[in-house]
Short mmCIF file of C-alpha atoms and ligand atoms in Angstrom, two decimals:
data_model
loop_
_atom_site.label_atom_id
_atom_site.label_comp_id
_atom_site.label_asym_id
_atom_site.label_seq_id
_atom_site.Cartn_x
_atom_site.Cartn_y
_atom_site.Cartn_z
CA MET A 1321 0.00 0.00 0.00
CA THR A 1322 1.44 3.42 -0.98
CA VAL A 1323 1.56 6.35 1.42
CA PHE A 1324 -1.17 8.01 -0.62
CA GLU A 1325 -3.46 4.96 -0.44
CA ASN A 1326 -2.80 4.74 3.26
CA LEU A 1327 -3.78 8.35 3.74
CA THR A 1328 -6.94 7.92 1.70
CA LYS A 1329 -7.81 4.93 3.82
CA GLU A 1330 -7.20 6.92 7.00
CA CYS A 1331 -9.47 9.70 5.70
CA ALA A 1332 -12.16 7.22 4.76
CA MET A 1333 -11.91 5.79 8.26
CA SER A 1334 -12.07 9.11 10.02
CA SER A 1335 -15.00 10.23 7.87
CA ASN A 1336 -16.82 7.21 9.28
CA PHE A 1337 -16.78 8.97 12.59
CA GLU A 1338 -18.80 11.86 11.30
CA THR A 1339 -22.32 10.61 10.71
CA LEU A 1340 -23.76 7.65 12.54
CA ALA A 1341 -25.03 4.87 10.29
CA MET A 1342 -28.27 5.01 12.26
CA LEU A 1343 -28.67 8.61 11.03
CA GLY A 1344 -27.76 7.92 7.42
CA GLY A 1345 -23.94 7.83 7.54
CA SER A 1346 -21.84 4.91 6.38
CA PRO A 1347 -21.29 2.14 8.94
CA VAL A 1348 -17.83 1.44 10.42
CA SER A 1349 -18.26 -2.16 9.26
CA PRO A 1350 -20.01 -2.43 5.87
CA ALA A 1351 -21.19 -5.96 6.71
CA PRO A 1352 -22.46 -6.88 10.19
CA LEU A 1353 -19.63 -8.43 12.22
CA VAL A 1354 -20.00 -12.05 13.33
CA PRO A 1355 -18.07 -13.88 16.06
CA PRO A 1356 -16.06 -17.06 15.37
CA ASN A 1357 -17.96 -20.35 15.77
CA TRP A 1358 -18.26 -21.85 19.23
CA PRO A 1359 -17.38 -24.41 20.49
CA PRO A 1360 -14.17 -25.25 18.59
CA VAL A 1361 -13.79 -28.66 16.93
CA ASP A 1362 -10.67 -30.48 15.69
CA GLU A 1363 -9.69 -33.84 14.20
CA THR A 1364 -7.41 -34.85 17.09
CA THR A 1365 -10.33 -34.69 19.52
CA ALA A 1366 -12.55 -36.55 17.06
CA ASP A 1367 -9.93 -39.35 16.89
CA ARG A 1368 -9.66 -39.50 20.69
CA LEU A 1369 -13.45 -39.74 20.98
CA ARG A 1370 -13.45 -42.63 18.52
CA ASP A 1371 -10.71 -44.41 20.53
CA LEU A 1372 -12.66 -43.88 23.75
CA TYR A 1373 -15.82 -45.22 22.17
CA LEU A 1374 -14.04 -48.39 21.09
CA SER A 1375 -12.46 -48.76 24.58
CA ARG A 1376 -15.94 -49.14 26.16
CA GLN A 1377 -14.75 -47.21 29.27
CA TRP A 1378 -17.38 -44.52 29.16
CA SER A 1379 -18.03 -43.77 32.84
CA PHE A 1380 -17.47 -44.93 36.44
CA HIS A 1381 -14.40 -42.80 37.09
CA SER A 1382 -12.61 -44.26 34.09
CA PRO A 1383 -8.96 -43.44 33.20
CA ALA A 1384 -9.93 -40.59 30.82
CA GLU A 1385 -12.04 -38.91 33.53
CA ARG A 1386 -9.31 -39.28 36.13
CA ALA A 1387 -6.66 -37.94 33.75
CA PHE A 1388 -8.72 -34.87 32.94
CA ALA A 1389 -9.76 -34.15 36.54
CA ASP A 1390 -6.14 -34.40 37.72
CA ALA A 1391 -4.84 -32.20 34.89
CA TYR A 1392 -7.54 -29.59 35.42
CA ALA A 1393 -6.88 -29.45 39.17
CA ALA A 1394 -3.10 -29.17 38.61
CA HIS A 1395 -3.63 -26.41 36.04
CA HIS A 1396 -5.49 -24.41 38.70
CA ASP A 1397 -3.06 -25.23 41.53
CA ALA A 1398 -5.52 -27.45 43.40
CA SER A 1399 -4.77 -30.94 44.68
CA HIS A 1400 -8.15 -32.57 43.91
CA GLY A 1401 -10.57 -32.37 40.98
CA ILE A 1402 -14.00 -34.04 41.13
CA PHE A 1403 -15.49 -34.16 37.64
CA MET A 1404 -19.30 -33.88 37.58
CA ALA A 1405 -22.44 -33.54 35.49
CA ASN A 1406 -22.70 -29.73 35.46
CA GLY A 1407 -21.72 -26.53 37.22
CA THR A 1408 -24.85 -26.42 39.38
CA VAL A 1409 -24.51 -29.79 41.11
CA THR A 1410 -20.88 -28.88 41.77
CA LEU A 1411 -22.07 -25.89 43.84
CA GLU A 1412 -24.76 -27.94 45.54
CA SER A 1413 -22.29 -30.72 46.39
CA ALA A 1414 -19.73 -28.24 47.72
CA LEU A 1415 -22.37 -26.76 50.06
CA ALA A 1416 -23.61 -30.19 51.14
CA ALA A 1417 -20.06 -31.42 51.76
CA MET A 1418 -19.54 -28.47 54.10
CA LYS A 1419 -22.84 -29.31 55.86
CA VAL A 1420 -24.61 -26.13 54.78
CA GLY A 1421 -28.35 -26.78 55.05
CA PRO A 1422 -31.71 -25.68 56.43
CA GLY A 1423 -31.47 -22.69 58.77
CA ASP A 1424 -28.22 -21.47 57.20
CA GLU A 1425 -27.76 -18.32 55.15
CA VAL A 1426 -25.37 -18.21 52.22
CA ILE A 1427 -24.13 -14.89 50.81
CA VAL A 1428 -24.23 -14.75 47.01
CA PRO A 1429 -23.80 -11.83 44.61
CA ALA A 1430 -27.07 -10.38 43.29
CA LEU A 1431 -25.54 -10.31 39.81
CA THR A 1432 -24.86 -13.88 38.68
CA TRP A 1433 -26.48 -16.72 36.81
CA MET A 1434 -29.39 -18.21 38.80
CA ALA A 1435 -27.55 -21.49 39.39
CA THR A 1436 -25.43 -19.86 42.11
CA ALA A 1437 -28.56 -19.16 44.16
CA MET A 1438 -30.45 -22.31 43.12
CA ALA A 1439 -27.67 -24.48 44.56
CA VAL A 1440 -28.31 -22.81 47.92
CA HIS A 1441 -32.04 -23.62 47.66
CA TYR A 1442 -31.25 -27.22 46.70
CA VAL A 1443 -29.53 -27.80 50.07
CA GLY A 1444 -32.41 -26.09 51.90
CA ALA A 1445 -30.45 -22.97 52.89
CA THR A 1446 -31.36 -19.31 52.25
CA PRO A 1447 -29.50 -17.18 49.71
CA VAL A 1448 -28.75 -13.62 50.81
CA PHE A 1449 -28.16 -11.41 47.78
CA VAL A 1450 -25.42 -8.82 48.14
CA ASP A 1451 -24.51 -6.12 45.64
CA VAL A 1452 -21.47 -6.16 43.35
CA GLU A 1453 -18.69 -3.60 42.94
CA PRO A 1454 -19.29 -1.11 40.10
CA THR A 1455 -15.81 -1.73 38.65
CA THR A 1456 -15.48 -5.53 38.53
CA LEU A 1457 -19.23 -6.31 38.81
CA CYS A 1458 -18.21 -9.02 41.30
CA LEU A 1459 -19.27 -9.46 44.93
CA ASP A 1460 -18.42 -6.42 47.08
CA PRO A 1461 -16.42 -7.76 50.06
CA ALA A 1462 -17.44 -4.89 52.38
CA ALA A 1463 -21.13 -5.32 51.52
CA ALA A 1464 -20.76 -9.08 52.04
CA GLU A 1465 -19.30 -8.50 55.50
CA ALA A 1466 -22.14 -6.11 56.36
CA ALA A 1467 -24.65 -8.85 55.45
CA VAL A 1468 -23.22 -11.46 57.82
CA THR A 1469 -25.65 -12.61 60.54
CA PRO A 1470 -25.36 -15.34 63.20
CA ARG A 1471 -27.00 -17.70 60.65
CA THR A 1472 -24.51 -17.06 57.85
CA SER A 1473 -22.48 -20.18 57.11
CA ALA A 1474 -20.92 -19.63 53.67
CA ILE A 1475 -20.10 -17.17 50.91
CA ILE A 1476 -20.21 -18.01 47.22
CA ALA A 1477 -18.00 -15.53 45.35
CA VAL A 1478 -18.59 -15.51 41.58
CA HIS A 1479 -15.89 -14.45 39.12
CA LEU A 1480 -18.26 -12.91 36.60
CA TYR A 1481 -17.95 -12.23 32.83
CA GLY A 1482 -14.47 -10.65 32.66
CA GLY A 1483 -13.90 -9.75 36.30
CA MET A 1484 -12.64 -11.54 39.39
CA THR A 1485 -13.86 -11.15 42.96
CA ASP A 1486 -11.19 -9.63 45.20
CA LEU A 1487 -10.04 -12.98 46.58
CA GLU A 1488 -7.84 -11.69 49.39
CA ALA A 1489 -10.56 -9.36 50.68
CA ILE A 1490 -13.34 -11.95 50.51
CA ALA A 1491 -11.13 -14.64 52.08
CA ARG A 1492 -10.43 -12.25 54.98
CA VAL A 1493 -14.18 -11.72 55.49
CA ALA A 1494 -14.79 -15.49 55.43
CA LYS A 1495 -11.98 -16.12 57.90
CA ARG A 1496 -13.01 -13.35 60.29
CA HIS A 1497 -16.54 -14.79 60.58
CA GLY A 1498 -15.68 -18.49 60.32
CA LEU A 1499 -17.52 -18.94 57.00
CA ALA A 1500 -16.93 -21.46 54.23
CA LEU A 1501 -15.83 -19.85 50.94
CA ILE A 1502 -16.83 -21.29 47.59
CA GLU A 1503 -15.59 -19.76 44.34
CA ASP A 1504 -18.04 -20.05 41.45
CA CYS A 1505 -15.61 -20.05 38.52
CA ALA A 1506 -18.13 -20.93 35.79
CA HIS A 1507 -16.89 -17.87 33.86
CA MET A 1508 -13.24 -18.07 34.78
CA GLN A 1509 -11.69 -21.27 33.40
CA GLY A 1510 -7.90 -20.91 33.39
CA GLY A 1511 -7.92 -17.58 35.26
CA LYS A 1512 -5.13 -16.77 37.69
CA TRP A 1513 -5.19 -14.43 40.68
CA ALA A 1514 -1.75 -13.32 41.92
CA GLY A 1515 -0.23 -16.14 39.89
CA ARG A 1516 -2.40 -18.87 41.42
CA GLY A 1517 -5.35 -20.57 39.74
CA VAL A 1518 -8.87 -19.43 40.55
CA GLY A 1519 -10.85 -22.12 42.35
CA SER A 1520 -7.87 -22.95 44.57
CA TRP A 1521 -8.33 -19.94 46.87
CA GLY A 1522 -11.64 -20.86 48.49
CA ASP A 1523 -12.50 -24.12 50.28
CA VAL A 1524 -13.95 -25.32 46.98
CA GLY A 1525 -13.85 -23.96 43.43
CA SER A 1526 -16.74 -24.84 41.11
CA PHE A 1527 -16.56 -24.73 37.30
CA SER A 1528 -19.10 -25.35 34.51
CA PHE A 1529 -18.35 -26.81 31.07
CA GLN A 1530 -21.76 -26.15 29.58
CA GLN A 1531 -22.05 -25.38 25.84
CA SER A 1532 -21.34 -21.65 26.07
CA LYS A 1533 -18.51 -21.64 28.62
CA THR A 1534 -14.84 -20.98 27.82
CA LEU A 1535 -14.02 -24.68 28.15
CA SER A 1536 -16.93 -26.72 26.88
CA SER A 1537 -18.12 -30.29 26.47
CA GLY A 1538 -21.80 -29.46 26.04
CA GLU A 1539 -22.43 -30.17 29.73
CA GLY A 1540 -20.12 -30.83 32.66
CA GLY A 1541 -18.59 -29.34 35.77
CA ILE A 1542 -15.80 -29.85 38.26
CA CYS A 1543 -15.09 -29.12 41.92
CA LEU A 1544 -11.53 -28.28 42.90
CA THR A 1545 -10.24 -28.35 46.45
CA ASN A 1546 -7.04 -28.63 48.45
CA ASP A 1547 -8.89 -30.26 51.36
CA ASP A 1548 -8.61 -34.08 51.35
CA ARG A 1549 -11.67 -34.55 53.53
CA LEU A 1550 -13.87 -32.28 51.39
CA ALA A 1551 -12.61 -33.99 48.25
CA GLU A 1552 -13.68 -37.36 49.63
CA ARG A 1553 -17.12 -36.10 50.64
CA ILE A 1554 -17.75 -34.38 47.30
CA PHE A 1555 -16.63 -37.49 45.42
CA ARG A 1556 -19.03 -39.66 47.41
CA ILE A 1557 -21.87 -37.19 46.84
CA LYS A 1558 -21.37 -37.38 43.07
CA HIS A 1559 -20.86 -41.15 42.87
CA ILE A 1560 -23.81 -42.57 44.90
CA GLY A 1561 -21.61 -42.93 47.99
CA TYR A 1562 -18.58 -44.70 46.55
CA ALA A 1563 -15.10 -43.46 47.47
CA ALA A 1564 -12.73 -42.59 44.60
CA ASP A 1565 -10.57 -45.68 45.08
CA GLU A 1566 -13.50 -48.10 45.15
CA GLN A 1567 -14.59 -50.15 42.19
CA GLN A 1568 -18.15 -49.86 40.95
CA GLY A 1569 -20.13 -52.73 42.50
CA VAL A 1570 -17.63 -53.27 45.33
CA PRO A 1571 -18.37 -50.69 48.02
CA GLY A 1572 -15.91 -50.63 50.91
CA VAL A 1573 -16.66 -48.34 53.80
CA GLY A 1574 -19.83 -46.42 52.91
CA PRO A 1575 -20.43 -42.70 53.29
CA GLY A 1576 -21.00 -41.30 56.77
CA VAL A 1577 -24.58 -41.41 58.04
CA GLY A 1578 -26.54 -38.42 56.76
CA LEU A 1579 -24.37 -37.60 53.75
CA VAL A 1580 -26.98 -37.72 50.99
CA CYS A 1581 -25.31 -38.97 47.81
CA HIS A 1582 -26.42 -38.77 44.18
CA ASN A 1583 -25.54 -39.82 40.68
CA TYR A 1584 -23.96 -36.54 39.55
CA ARG A 1585 -21.43 -38.24 37.25
CA ALA A 1586 -20.32 -36.95 33.87
CA THR A 1587 -19.05 -39.28 31.12
CA ALA A 1588 -15.56 -39.95 29.81
CA PHE A 1589 -16.56 -38.50 26.42
CA GLN A 1590 -16.82 -35.07 28.03
CA ALA A 1591 -13.49 -35.56 29.77
CA VAL A 1592 -11.76 -36.32 26.46
CA ILE A 1593 -13.12 -33.18 24.81
CA LEU A 1594 -12.18 -31.00 27.78
CA HIS A 1595 -8.71 -32.46 28.17
CA GLU A 1596 -7.88 -31.48 24.58
CA GLN A 1597 -9.23 -27.96 25.13
CA LEU A 1598 -7.29 -27.59 28.38
CA HIS A 1599 -3.99 -27.78 26.46
CA GLY A 1600 -4.90 -24.56 24.67
CA ILE A 1601 -6.52 -22.58 27.48
CA ASP A 1602 -3.53 -20.35 28.34
CA ASN A 1603 -3.09 -19.32 24.72
CA ARG A 1604 -6.82 -18.81 24.31
CA LEU A 1605 -6.89 -16.45 27.30
CA LYS A 1606 -3.83 -14.61 26.00
CA ARG A 1607 -5.60 -14.04 22.67
CA TYR A 1608 -8.74 -12.91 24.53
CA ASN A 1609 -6.73 -10.42 26.59
CA ALA A 1610 -4.92 -9.12 23.49
CA THR A 1611 -8.27 -8.43 21.79
CA ARG A 1612 -9.54 -6.68 24.89
CA ASP A 1613 -6.40 -4.52 24.97
CA ILE A 1614 -6.88 -3.48 21.32
CA ILE A 1615 -10.51 -2.53 21.92
CA GLU A 1616 -9.53 -0.62 25.06
CA ALA A 1617 -6.74 1.21 23.19
CA GLU A 1618 -9.21 2.41 20.52
CA LEU A 1619 -11.20 3.98 23.36
CA SER A 1620 -8.27 5.43 25.26
CA ASN A 1621 -8.92 9.03 24.14
CA VAL A 1622 -12.68 8.73 23.88
CA PRO A 1623 -14.67 9.33 27.06
CA GLY A 1624 -17.88 7.36 27.52
CA PHE A 1625 -17.26 3.63 27.54
CA ARG A 1626 -14.94 1.66 29.77
CA VAL A 1627 -14.25 -2.06 29.90
CA GLN A 1628 -15.30 -4.06 32.99
CA SER A 1629 -12.31 -4.03 35.39
CA ARG A 1630 -10.20 -7.16 35.60
CA GLY A 1631 -9.50 -8.64 38.99
CA ARG A 1632 -7.29 -6.31 41.05
CA GLN A 1633 -4.62 -8.99 41.12
CA ALA A 1634 -5.54 -10.89 37.97
CA THR A 1635 -2.38 -12.24 36.40
CA LEU A 1636 -4.33 -14.13 33.74
CA GLN A 1637 -7.86 -12.86 33.25
CA GLY A 1638 -10.53 -15.27 32.03
CA TYR A 1639 -13.66 -14.19 30.15
CA TYR A 1640 -17.19 -15.37 29.61
CA ASN A 1641 -18.23 -12.05 28.08
CA LEU A 1642 -16.41 -8.83 27.36
CA LEU A 1643 -18.49 -6.11 29.03
CA MET A 1644 -18.40 -2.43 28.06
CA LEU A 1645 -19.91 0.01 30.55
CA ALA A 1646 -21.22 3.46 29.67
CA ASP A 1647 -19.88 5.52 32.55
CA GLN A 1648 -19.78 9.19 31.54
CA GLU A 1649 -22.05 12.01 30.46
CA PRO A 1650 -23.39 12.58 27.87
CA LEU A 1651 -23.34 8.87 26.96
CA LEU A 1652 -25.13 8.12 30.26
CA ASP A 1653 -28.10 10.19 29.04
CA VAL A 1654 -28.67 7.96 26.02
CA PRO A 1655 -31.20 5.18 26.72
CA ARG A 1656 -29.78 1.70 26.25
CA PRO A 1657 -32.15 0.71 23.39
CA ILE A 1658 -30.90 3.66 21.34
CA LEU A 1659 -27.27 2.74 21.98
CA LEU A 1660 -28.02 -0.85 20.97
CA GLU A 1661 -29.57 0.42 17.75
CA ALA A 1662 -26.64 2.76 17.05
CA LEU A 1663 -24.07 0.00 17.63
CA ALA A 1664 -26.02 -2.47 15.47
CA ALA A 1665 -26.25 0.07 12.63
CA GLU A 1666 -22.42 0.32 12.68
CA GLY A 1667 -22.23 -3.49 12.38
CA LEU A 1668 -22.09 -4.73 15.98
CA ARG A 1669 -24.90 -6.53 17.79
CA VAL A 1670 -24.26 -6.70 21.51
CA GLY A 1671 -26.08 -8.23 24.48
CA GLY A 1672 -26.39 -7.50 28.19
CA THR A 1673 -26.02 -9.14 31.60
CA TYR A 1674 -28.21 -11.58 33.54
CA GLY A 1675 -29.44 -8.76 35.76
CA PRO A 1676 -30.11 -9.45 39.45
CA VAL A 1677 -31.10 -13.07 40.13
CA TYR A 1678 -34.24 -12.08 42.05
CA ARG A 1679 -35.60 -10.28 38.98
CA HIS A 1680 -34.85 -13.12 36.56
CA ALA A 1681 -37.92 -14.59 34.85
CA LEU A 1682 -36.80 -18.15 35.66
CA TYR A 1683 -36.23 -17.45 39.37
CA ASN A 1684 -39.63 -18.32 40.81
CA LEU A 1685 -38.86 -18.64 44.52
CA PRO A 1686 -41.33 -17.06 46.97
CA ILE A 1687 -39.93 -13.89 48.52
CA ASN A 1688 -39.61 -15.47 51.96
CA ALA A 1689 -37.19 -18.06 50.54
CA TYR A 1690 -34.40 -15.51 50.04
CA ARG A 1691 -33.22 -12.16 51.32
CA VAL A 1692 -31.89 -9.09 49.54
CA ALA A 1693 -29.30 -7.38 51.73
CA GLU A 1694 -30.22 -3.74 52.39
CA GLY A 1695 -33.47 -4.41 50.54
CA ARG A 1696 -31.93 -3.56 47.19
CA CYS A 1697 -28.72 -3.83 45.18
CA PRO A 1698 -28.41 -0.67 43.03
CA VAL A 1699 -25.34 -1.69 41.00
CA SER A 1700 -26.85 -5.08 40.11
CA GLU A 1701 -30.31 -3.62 39.48
CA GLU A 1702 -29.35 -0.48 37.56
CA THR A 1703 -25.72 -0.02 36.49
CA ALA A 1704 -25.27 -3.64 35.43
CA VAL A 1705 -28.52 -3.62 33.46
CA ASP A 1706 -28.96 -0.17 31.88
CA ARG A 1707 -25.33 0.65 31.14
CA VAL A 1708 -23.75 -2.62 30.08
CA PHE A 1709 -23.02 -3.85 26.56
CA GLY A 1710 -21.66 -7.37 26.31
CA LEU A 1711 -19.94 -9.51 23.70
CA SER A 1712 -19.74 -13.26 24.32
CA HIS A 1713 -16.19 -14.61 24.65
CA PRO A 1714 -15.85 -16.07 21.10
CA TRP A 1715 -15.80 -12.42 19.99
CA LEU A 1716 -12.46 -12.13 21.76
CA ASP A 1717 -10.95 -14.61 19.30
CA VAL A 1718 -11.19 -12.26 16.30
CA ASP A 1719 -8.13 -10.95 14.41
CA ALA A 1720 -6.51 -7.64 15.34
CA GLU A 1721 -8.18 -5.74 12.49
CA THR A 1722 -11.66 -6.86 13.58
CA ALA A 1723 -10.79 -5.99 17.19
CA ARG A 1724 -9.88 -2.46 16.05
CA THR A 1725 -13.16 -2.25 14.15
CA ILE A 1726 -15.08 -3.21 17.30
CA GLY A 1727 -13.21 -0.55 19.27
CA ARG A 1728 -13.91 2.05 16.56
CA ILE A 1729 -17.63 1.24 16.62
CA PHE A 1730 -17.82 1.93 20.36
CA ALA A 1731 -15.69 5.05 19.89
CA LYS A 1732 -17.86 6.40 17.07
CA VAL A 1733 -21.02 5.94 19.11
CA ALA A 1734 -19.41 7.56 22.18
CA LEU A 1735 -18.23 10.55 20.12
CA ASN A 1736 -21.81 11.05 18.93
CA ALA A 1737 -23.30 10.74 22.41
CA GLU A 1738 -24.59 14.29 22.57
CA LEU A 1739 -26.41 13.91 19.27
CA LEU A 1740 -27.86 10.56 20.37
CA ALA A 1741 -29.04 12.06 23.63
CA SER A 1742 -30.96 14.81 21.81
CA HIS A 1743 -32.24 12.25 19.29
CA ALA A 1744 -33.61 10.29 22.28
CA VAL A 1745 -35.33 13.41 23.63
CA GLN A 1746 -36.94 14.08 20.23
CA LYS A 1747 -38.15 10.49 19.98
CA ALA A 1748 -39.67 10.59 23.47
C1 PLP B 2358 -23.18 -21.52 33.85
C2 PLP B 2358 -23.11 -21.09 35.25
C3 PLP B 2358 -23.34 -21.95 36.33
C4 PLP B 2358 -23.94 -23.32 36.20
O1 PLP B 2358 -23.44 -24.14 35.30
P1 PLP B 2358 -24.30 -25.28 34.56
O2 PLP B 2358 -23.21 -26.17 34.08
O3 PLP B 2358 -25.05 -24.61 33.46
O4 PLP B 2358 -25.18 -25.94 35.55
C5 PLP B 2358 -23.12 -21.50 37.61
N1 PLP B 2358 -22.72 -20.24 37.84
C6 PLP B 2358 -22.53 -19.36 36.84
C7 PLP B 2358 -22.07 -17.98 37.17
C8 PLP B 2358 -22.73 -19.75 35.51
O5 PLP B 2358 -22.57 -18.86 34.54
#
């Protein structure tokens, strides 16, 4: 490309910033952008699945399951991995293993997927919803401490979208009040806090491998722990009471009286798929972070949008979604539906967050079955709903040019915020 062509291209690009596509200008991306396909597939995994099929060792804590669970635990600096059916029964089993039950309160963030709270209901305890920090959108440790009562027995900290809960602060709260700490890492596969894997900081770390998660086998989950006793109890809960070293059909010493056990097993097919993906997780997260950095750089001189804060001590940030937050006037005056329309017209369709659990259409618990700390959670109810624009994690696997285009779309909309705000007033 000659200098002249380069200049012309630059001019064409900057002229894009003049008129919004929504108002008749030309869009930043002529064709709507699309994310890469998810989940990834490859021939090596297909071959391994075929080998496993022919081996007939499809379940019952088979070698493939053990190999994956051990590798996943080691990758996250935990000594035990208990591979399970999904990332909800992992939470339920972690609570049950720590004897959390009826009469107990469990602190959970208001902003999370329902499963975090449902697991608390499944063991007969009461979720207490606490607000999240406006920067990371993860559980606010000070608000969590303020919500502790004599009935509180555990905290579930969720590392959400592209943020991590402040693990040191929340661990201090748990310790001060003698509470169990569970990390819900369904969004944070491969993430590291201060150089150490997430899921290894709390008493138990819970992960999900459902279709949309960063490591996926359609369904699946795992509990990580460094506590031998908890590992044994969780294993028995998932495997109808058997201990890990017992052969199916030959029970040795049974589970302790009162430990209700289930069939919460996953299959070896899932383990094979996940084990292959685990090899690439560090590089995947590095690519995700590089894309985030490019998008952030495009916005560095444009006030209006900011990216959800990483964990304060994140040394390798994981992502479920990349969240952009409108955080400055005049962008804050533009209603979300208009911003969605403006972004889409430039070629980018974005989504939002779950919103607070207790407002979710699928959360049908009677109001006396849970408690909302302070009566309301403004960040989870308002900021995280009205001001957030999310891209699912496969978007973070685009090339550098597409990443710049995404950044430019947000920048163009932010630069036109004043106009959009008056447009909104006219429409109203
Ligand atoms: C997906 C998810 C879960 C539950 O995982 P499933 O495997 O779908 O049961 C739990 N917590 C959070 C935050 C999640 O996003």
